[in-house]
Short mmCIF file of C-alpha atoms in Angstrom, two decimals:
data_model
loop_
_atom_site.label_atom_id
_atom_site.label_comp_id
_atom_site.label_asym_id
_atom_site.label_seq_id
_atom_site.Cartn_x
_atom_site.Cartn_y
_atom_site.Cartn_z
CA MET X 167 -4.63 25.38 -43.70
CA ILE X 168 -6.21 24.94 -47.10
CA GLY X 169 -5.97 28.30 -48.81
CA ASP X 170 -7.19 31.51 -47.24
CA GLU X 171 -10.88 30.87 -47.66
CA GLY X 172 -13.36 31.40 -44.94
CA PRO X 173 -14.99 28.55 -43.04
CA GLY X 174 -17.27 26.48 -45.19
CA GLN X 175 -15.94 27.73 -48.51
CA ASN X 176 -13.48 26.42 -51.02
CA LYS X 177 -11.25 28.38 -53.38
CA ASP X 178 -14.10 29.35 -55.65
CA GLY X 179 -16.21 30.58 -52.78
CA ARG X 180 -18.51 27.59 -53.35
CA GLY X 181 -20.00 25.93 -50.30
CA LEU X 182 -17.91 22.94 -49.34
CA SER X 183 -21.03 20.99 -48.61
CA ASP X 184 -21.93 21.40 -52.29
CA ALA X 185 -18.56 19.96 -53.33
CA GLU X 186 -18.71 16.86 -51.12
CA PRO X 187 -22.22 16.71 -49.63
CA ASP X 188 -21.83 13.66 -47.37
CA ALA X 189 -18.42 14.06 -45.80
CA ALA X 190 -16.89 16.57 -43.42
CA VAL X 191 -14.21 18.89 -44.80
CA LEU X 192 -11.30 19.74 -42.55
CA PRO X 193 -8.41 22.16 -43.12
CA TYR X 194 -4.86 20.92 -42.90
CA ARG X 195 -1.55 22.72 -42.92
CA LEU X 196 1.75 21.47 -44.26
CA ARG X 197 5.03 21.86 -42.42
CA TRP X 198 6.91 21.73 -45.71
CA ARG X 199 6.78 23.49 -49.05
CA PRO X 200 5.78 21.27 -51.94
CA ARG X 201 7.26 21.25 -55.41
CA GLY X 202 5.37 20.73 -58.62
CA GLU X 203 3.56 22.67 -61.29
CA LYS X 204 -0.13 22.19 -60.55
CA PRO X 205 -1.64 25.26 -58.85
CA GLY X 206 -3.08 24.60 -55.45
CA ALA X 207 -3.53 25.95 -51.96
CA HIS X 208 -0.14 25.31 -50.34
CA PRO X 209 2.77 27.78 -50.32
CA ALA X 210 5.43 26.13 -52.48
CA ARG X 211 9.20 25.99 -52.39
CA ALA X 212 9.81 27.80 -55.68
CA GLU X 213 9.47 31.52 -56.40
CA GLY X 214 7.10 33.04 -58.85
CA GLY X 215 5.06 36.04 -59.82
CA GLU X 216 1.96 34.98 -57.90
CA GLY X 217 1.07 33.48 -54.56
CA SER X 218 1.95 34.57 -51.04
CA PHE X 219 4.22 37.58 -50.53
CA ARG X 220 7.54 36.22 -49.28
CA GLY X 221 9.66 39.34 -48.89
CA LEU X 222 11.95 41.78 -50.66
CA LEU X 223 15.13 40.89 -52.53
CA PRO X 224 17.84 43.02 -54.14
CA LEU X 225 17.38 43.43 -57.86
CA MET X 226 20.75 41.77 -58.41
CA ALA X 227 19.51 38.65 -56.59
CA ARG X 228 16.33 38.50 -58.65
CA PRO X 229 16.73 40.54 -61.82
CA ASP X 230 13.07 41.02 -62.63
CA PRO X 231 12.29 44.74 -63.10
CA ARG X 232 8.56 43.95 -63.36
CA ARG X 233 8.51 43.36 -59.62
CA ILE X 234 10.43 46.43 -58.42
CA ASP X 235 8.97 47.77 -55.19
CA LEU X 236 9.19 51.55 -55.65
CA ARG X 237 8.32 52.38 -52.06
CA ALA X 238 11.00 50.12 -50.57
CA THR X 239 13.53 51.29 -53.17
CA LEU X 240 12.95 54.99 -52.45
CA ARG X 241 13.24 54.42 -48.71
CA ASP X 242 16.56 52.59 -48.94
CA PRO X 243 19.36 54.90 -47.69
CA PHE X 244 21.91 53.00 -49.78
CA ASP X 245 19.91 53.44 -53.01
CA ALA X 246 19.52 49.70 -53.48
CA VAL X 247 16.75 48.54 -55.76
CA HIS X 248 14.34 46.01 -54.23
CA VAL X 249 11.99 43.58 -55.94
CA ARG X 250 9.06 41.71 -54.48
CA SER X 251 9.32 37.94 -54.04
CA PHE X 252 6.32 35.60 -53.96
CA ALA X 253 5.80 31.98 -53.04
CA PRO X 254 3.49 30.27 -55.54
CA ARG X 255 0.82 27.91 -54.29
CA ARG X 256 0.86 24.33 -55.39
CA ALA X 257 -1.27 21.22 -55.01
CA ILE X 258 -0.15 18.00 -53.36
CA THR X 259 -1.41 14.44 -53.16
CA VAL X 260 -3.11 13.28 -49.98
CA ALA X 261 -2.97 9.52 -49.46
CA ALA X 262 -4.71 7.09 -47.13
CA LEU X 263 -2.72 3.87 -46.67
CA VAL X 264 -5.08 1.51 -44.86
CA ASP X 265 -4.39 -1.73 -43.02
CA LEU X 266 -7.11 -4.31 -43.77
CA SER X 267 -5.66 -7.22 -41.83
CA GLY X 268 -7.91 -9.39 -39.70
CA SER X 269 -7.61 -7.36 -36.51
CA MET X 270 -9.01 -4.28 -38.26
CA GLY X 271 -12.28 -6.10 -38.77
CA PHE X 272 -12.56 -7.27 -35.17
CA ASP X 273 -16.14 -7.66 -34.05
CA GLU X 274 -17.65 -5.85 -37.01
CA ALA X 275 -21.11 -6.78 -35.81
CA LEU X 276 -20.90 -4.18 -33.07
CA PRO X 277 -21.61 -0.58 -34.11
CA GLY X 278 -18.84 1.95 -34.13
CA HIS X 279 -15.95 -0.37 -34.82
CA GLY X 280 -13.79 -1.56 -37.69
CA PRO X 281 -13.93 -0.60 -41.35
CA PRO X 282 -16.98 1.71 -41.17
CA GLU X 283 -15.16 4.11 -38.86
CA VAL X 284 -12.01 3.92 -40.95
CA ALA X 285 -14.16 4.51 -44.03
CA ARG X 286 -15.60 7.69 -42.51
CA PHE X 287 -12.11 8.87 -41.64
CA ALA X 288 -10.76 8.22 -45.15
CA ALA X 289 -13.82 9.81 -46.76
CA THR X 290 -13.20 12.95 -44.71
CA LEU X 291 -9.63 13.04 -45.98
CA ALA X 292 -10.82 12.62 -49.56
CA ALA X 293 -13.42 15.39 -49.21
CA SER X 294 -10.87 17.71 -47.60
CA ALA X 295 -8.33 17.08 -50.36
CA ALA X 296 -10.92 17.71 -53.07
CA ALA X 297 -12.04 20.95 -51.44
CA GLY X 298 -8.47 22.23 -51.32
CA GLY X 299 -7.63 21.32 -54.91
CA ASP X 300 -5.36 18.43 -53.90
CA ALA X 301 -5.35 14.96 -55.38
CA PHE X 302 -6.38 11.98 -53.26
CA THR X 303 -5.30 8.37 -53.49
CA LEU X 304 -6.45 5.33 -51.53
CA LEU X 305 -4.21 2.32 -50.96
CA ALA X 306 -5.00 -0.69 -48.79
CA ALA X 307 -3.43 -4.02 -47.97
CA ASP X 308 -3.59 -7.15 -45.85
CA ASP X 309 -1.22 -9.96 -46.81
CA ALA X 310 -0.86 -8.18 -50.14
CA PRO X 311 -1.95 -4.89 -51.71
CA ARG X 312 -5.71 -4.78 -52.25
CA GLU X 313 -6.29 -3.81 -55.85
CA ASP X 314 -10.06 -3.95 -55.34
CA ILE X 315 -9.77 -1.02 -52.91
CA ARG X 316 -7.08 1.03 -54.63
CA ILE X 317 -7.92 4.43 -56.10
CA ALA X 318 -5.22 6.13 -58.16
CA PRO X 319 -4.48 9.81 -57.48
CA THR X 320 -7.47 11.82 -58.64
CA HIS X 321 -9.13 15.22 -58.40
CA ARG X 322 -12.56 14.07 -59.47
CA ARG X 323 -15.68 15.12 -57.65
CA GLY X 324 -17.51 12.58 -55.55
CA ILE X 325 -14.30 10.88 -54.48
CA ALA X 326 -15.39 10.90 -50.83
CA GLN X 327 -18.44 8.80 -51.56
CA GLU X 328 -16.36 6.35 -53.57
CA VAL X 329 -13.85 6.00 -50.73
CA LEU X 330 -16.65 5.49 -48.24
CA SER X 331 -18.25 2.83 -50.40
CA ARG X 332 -15.03 0.89 -50.99
CA LEU X 333 -13.90 0.81 -47.38
CA ALA X 334 -17.17 0.54 -45.47
CA HIS X 335 -17.73 -3.07 -46.43
CA ALA X 336 -14.18 -4.12 -47.19
CA PRO X 337 -13.57 -7.58 -45.73
CA ALA X 338 -10.68 -7.71 -43.26
CA SER X 339 -9.88 -11.34 -42.71
CA ARG X 340 -6.23 -11.99 -43.55
CA ARG X 341 -3.86 -12.42 -40.64
CA SER X 342 -1.08 -10.02 -41.51
CA ALA X 343 -0.57 -6.50 -42.83
CA ARG X 344 2.70 -7.23 -44.63
CA GLY X 345 1.20 -6.05 -47.89
CA LEU X 346 1.38 -2.46 -46.65
CA LEU X 347 5.03 -2.37 -47.54
CA ALA X 348 4.31 -3.29 -51.17
CA ALA X 349 1.29 -0.96 -51.29
CA ALA X 350 3.51 1.94 -50.18
CA GLU X 351 5.49 1.51 -53.40
CA ASP X 352 2.42 2.69 -55.33
CA LEU X 353 2.56 6.12 -53.72
CA PRO X 354 3.62 8.95 -56.04
CA ARG X 355 7.34 9.64 -56.13
CA ARG X 356 6.77 13.27 -55.22
CA ARG X 357 6.31 13.94 -51.53
CA CYS X 358 2.75 13.30 -50.30
CA LEU X 359 0.80 13.77 -47.10
CA VAL X 360 0.21 10.13 -46.10
CA PHE X 361 -2.21 8.99 -43.42
CA LEU X 362 -1.12 5.50 -42.33
CA VAL X 363 -4.26 3.92 -40.86
CA SER X 364 -3.83 0.78 -38.76
CA ASP X 365 -4.28 -0.72 -35.31
CA PHE X 366 -0.54 -1.39 -35.53
CA LEU X 367 -0.87 -4.90 -34.12
CA ILE X 368 2.11 -5.78 -36.25
CA PRO X 369 5.64 -6.82 -35.31
CA ALA X 370 7.95 -3.96 -34.39
CA ALA X 371 10.41 -4.93 -37.13
CA ASP X 372 7.65 -4.80 -39.78
CA LEU X 373 6.55 -1.39 -38.50
CA ALA X 374 10.11 -0.09 -38.67
CA ASP X 375 10.46 -1.35 -42.26
CA LEU X 376 7.18 0.30 -43.22
CA LEU X 377 8.10 3.67 -41.70
CA ASP X 378 11.50 3.50 -43.33
CA ALA X 379 9.86 2.85 -46.70
CA LEU X 380 7.78 6.02 -46.26
CA TRP X 381 10.77 8.23 -45.48
CA ARG X 382 10.22 10.62 -48.35
CA HIS X 383 6.62 11.42 -47.35
CA ASP X 384 4.94 13.44 -44.61
CA VAL X 385 3.41 10.56 -42.64
CA VAL X 386 0.62 10.83 -40.08
CA PRO X 387 0.09 7.53 -38.22
CA VAL X 388 -3.56 6.94 -37.37
CA VAL X 389 -3.89 4.41 -34.54
CA VAL X 390 -7.26 2.65 -34.67
CA ARG X 391 -8.17 1.54 -31.16
CA ASP X 392 -11.00 -0.36 -29.50
CA SER X 393 -11.36 0.59 -25.84
CA ARG X 394 -12.65 -2.89 -25.02
CA THR X 395 -9.38 -4.45 -26.09
CA GLU X 396 -7.59 -2.11 -23.67
CA GLY X 397 -9.44 -3.30 -20.59
CA HIS X 398 -12.45 -1.01 -20.55
CA VAL X 399 -14.68 -3.87 -19.42
CA PRO X 400 -16.52 -4.70 -16.17
CA ALA X 401 -14.35 -5.81 -13.23
CA TYR X 402 -16.34 -9.00 -12.68
CA GLY X 403 -18.17 -11.34 -14.96
CA LEU X 404 -17.94 -14.03 -17.57
CA MET X 405 -17.06 -12.64 -20.94
CA GLU X 406 -16.17 -13.98 -24.34
CA ALA X 407 -12.80 -12.86 -25.69
CA GLN X 408 -11.81 -13.07 -29.35
CA ASP X 409 -8.38 -13.19 -30.91
CA ALA X 410 -8.14 -10.08 -33.07
CA GLU X 411 -6.25 -11.76 -35.91
CA THR X 412 -7.49 -15.36 -35.95
CA GLY X 413 -11.05 -14.80 -34.73
CA ALA X 414 -10.72 -17.65 -32.19
CA ARG X 415 -13.01 -17.20 -29.18
CA ARG X 416 -12.71 -18.26 -25.55
CA LEU X 417 -14.54 -17.62 -22.29
CA VAL X 418 -12.75 -15.51 -19.69
CA VAL X 419 -13.65 -14.99 -16.03
CA MET X 420 -12.98 -11.30 -15.57
CA ARG X 421 -11.66 -10.09 -12.22
CA PRO X 422 -9.95 -6.86 -11.09
CA SER X 423 -6.42 -8.28 -11.15
CA LEU X 424 -6.82 -9.59 -14.69
CA ARG X 425 -8.36 -6.33 -15.86
CA ALA X 426 -5.47 -4.38 -14.28
CA ARG X 427 -2.88 -6.54 -16.13
CA TRP X 428 -4.86 -6.14 -19.31
CA ARG X 429 -4.86 -2.36 -19.00
CA ALA X 430 -1.18 -2.22 -18.07
CA GLN X 431 -0.20 -4.24 -21.16
CA ALA X 432 -2.35 -2.06 -23.41
CA HIS X 433 -0.87 1.10 -21.92
CA ALA X 434 2.67 -0.20 -22.39
CA ARG X 435 1.96 -1.12 -26.02
CA LEU X 436 0.63 2.36 -26.78
CA GLU X 437 3.61 3.99 -25.12
CA ALA X 438 5.99 1.86 -27.18
CA LEU X 439 4.06 2.70 -30.32
CA ASP X 440 4.14 6.44 -29.69
CA ALA X 441 7.85 6.20 -28.88
CA ALA X 442 8.49 4.50 -32.23
CA PHE X 443 6.66 7.29 -34.05
CA THR X 444 8.29 10.07 -32.06
CA ALA X 445 11.74 8.64 -32.80
CA ARG X 446 11.00 9.33 -36.49
CA GLY X 447 9.51 12.75 -35.87
CA ARG X 448 5.91 11.53 -36.26
CA HIS X 449 2.95 12.17 -34.00
CA ALA X 450 -0.01 9.85 -34.15
CA PHE X 451 -3.71 10.58 -34.25
CA HIS X 452 -5.65 8.07 -32.13
CA LEU X 453 -9.03 6.98 -33.47
CA VAL X 454 -10.67 5.43 -30.42
CA ASP X 455 -13.89 3.51 -31.02
CA ARG X 456 -15.52 6.12 -33.23
CA PHE X 457 -14.17 8.64 -35.71
CA ASP X 458 -14.58 12.15 -34.30
CA PRO X 459 -14.05 14.87 -36.96
CA ASP X 460 -13.61 17.50 -34.24
CA ALA X 461 -10.75 15.54 -32.69
CA LEU X 462 -9.09 15.23 -36.10
CA HIS X 463 -9.57 18.94 -36.70
CA ASP X 464 -7.81 19.75 -33.41
CA PHE X 465 -5.01 17.31 -34.21
CA LEU X 466 -4.41 18.79 -37.66
CA ALA X 467 -4.41 22.31 -36.25
CA ARG X 468 -1.65 21.42 -33.75
CA ARG X 469 0.65 19.31 -35.89
#
């Protein structure tokens, strides 16, 4: 969780809505202790004179008489001298690595799909990072890294609105997401919390290469899904189907057997995807149709 502040407040006790007025702010907890020098909200790996109380140590292990705990020392039957140990709090970098290949822009004309929902998601990450004193960086790619979308690590105010603006209308027309691998090289060398946002309609070998390239970071896969592409359509009728990558359209006579095969294939693909993430110790957040901040909040609380 970001710091020890109460709901709706940041470290300075200022209303979070004042810090980032148009984006939700969600707490997140790290499963690791960051390094670094910049003060922040996360318990760090190093020891220091401030931060969260970690425990007591013998004076010989940490020869710092300024931190002698008199009460613990007087109670020790072996007359050992104890000193207090603290875990300093440090800031990290939160990153959104976004796939902007053609399938991510599928049927943008319909509300609730494609880049606008991804933009809301990324803006929420940016607002949450800013509220917790963390840096935020935005990276995106299709065939190649998208320099027009990229935002270098920053702590500046208003970053959520900038992220929203850059992604909401970002064209997604190229056929592959191979540029994600090159974009990942622009992440900071120090360990980051990386949200990998994609529909993951990419070859398994490319996905494995990408996850391998992110080995040093804490990666959260975000699977962007459209329920219509998974067979949530009427059992009967004439419908127009569109290739997610190429945009090619064709008429399809929908019937129960076809819908059942459609759903089975979609289910198998999702199972394979989750298995690939689980094999690397990752658990994915599924963004289905619309971004739901409450669902993300629950996911972050359980991870």
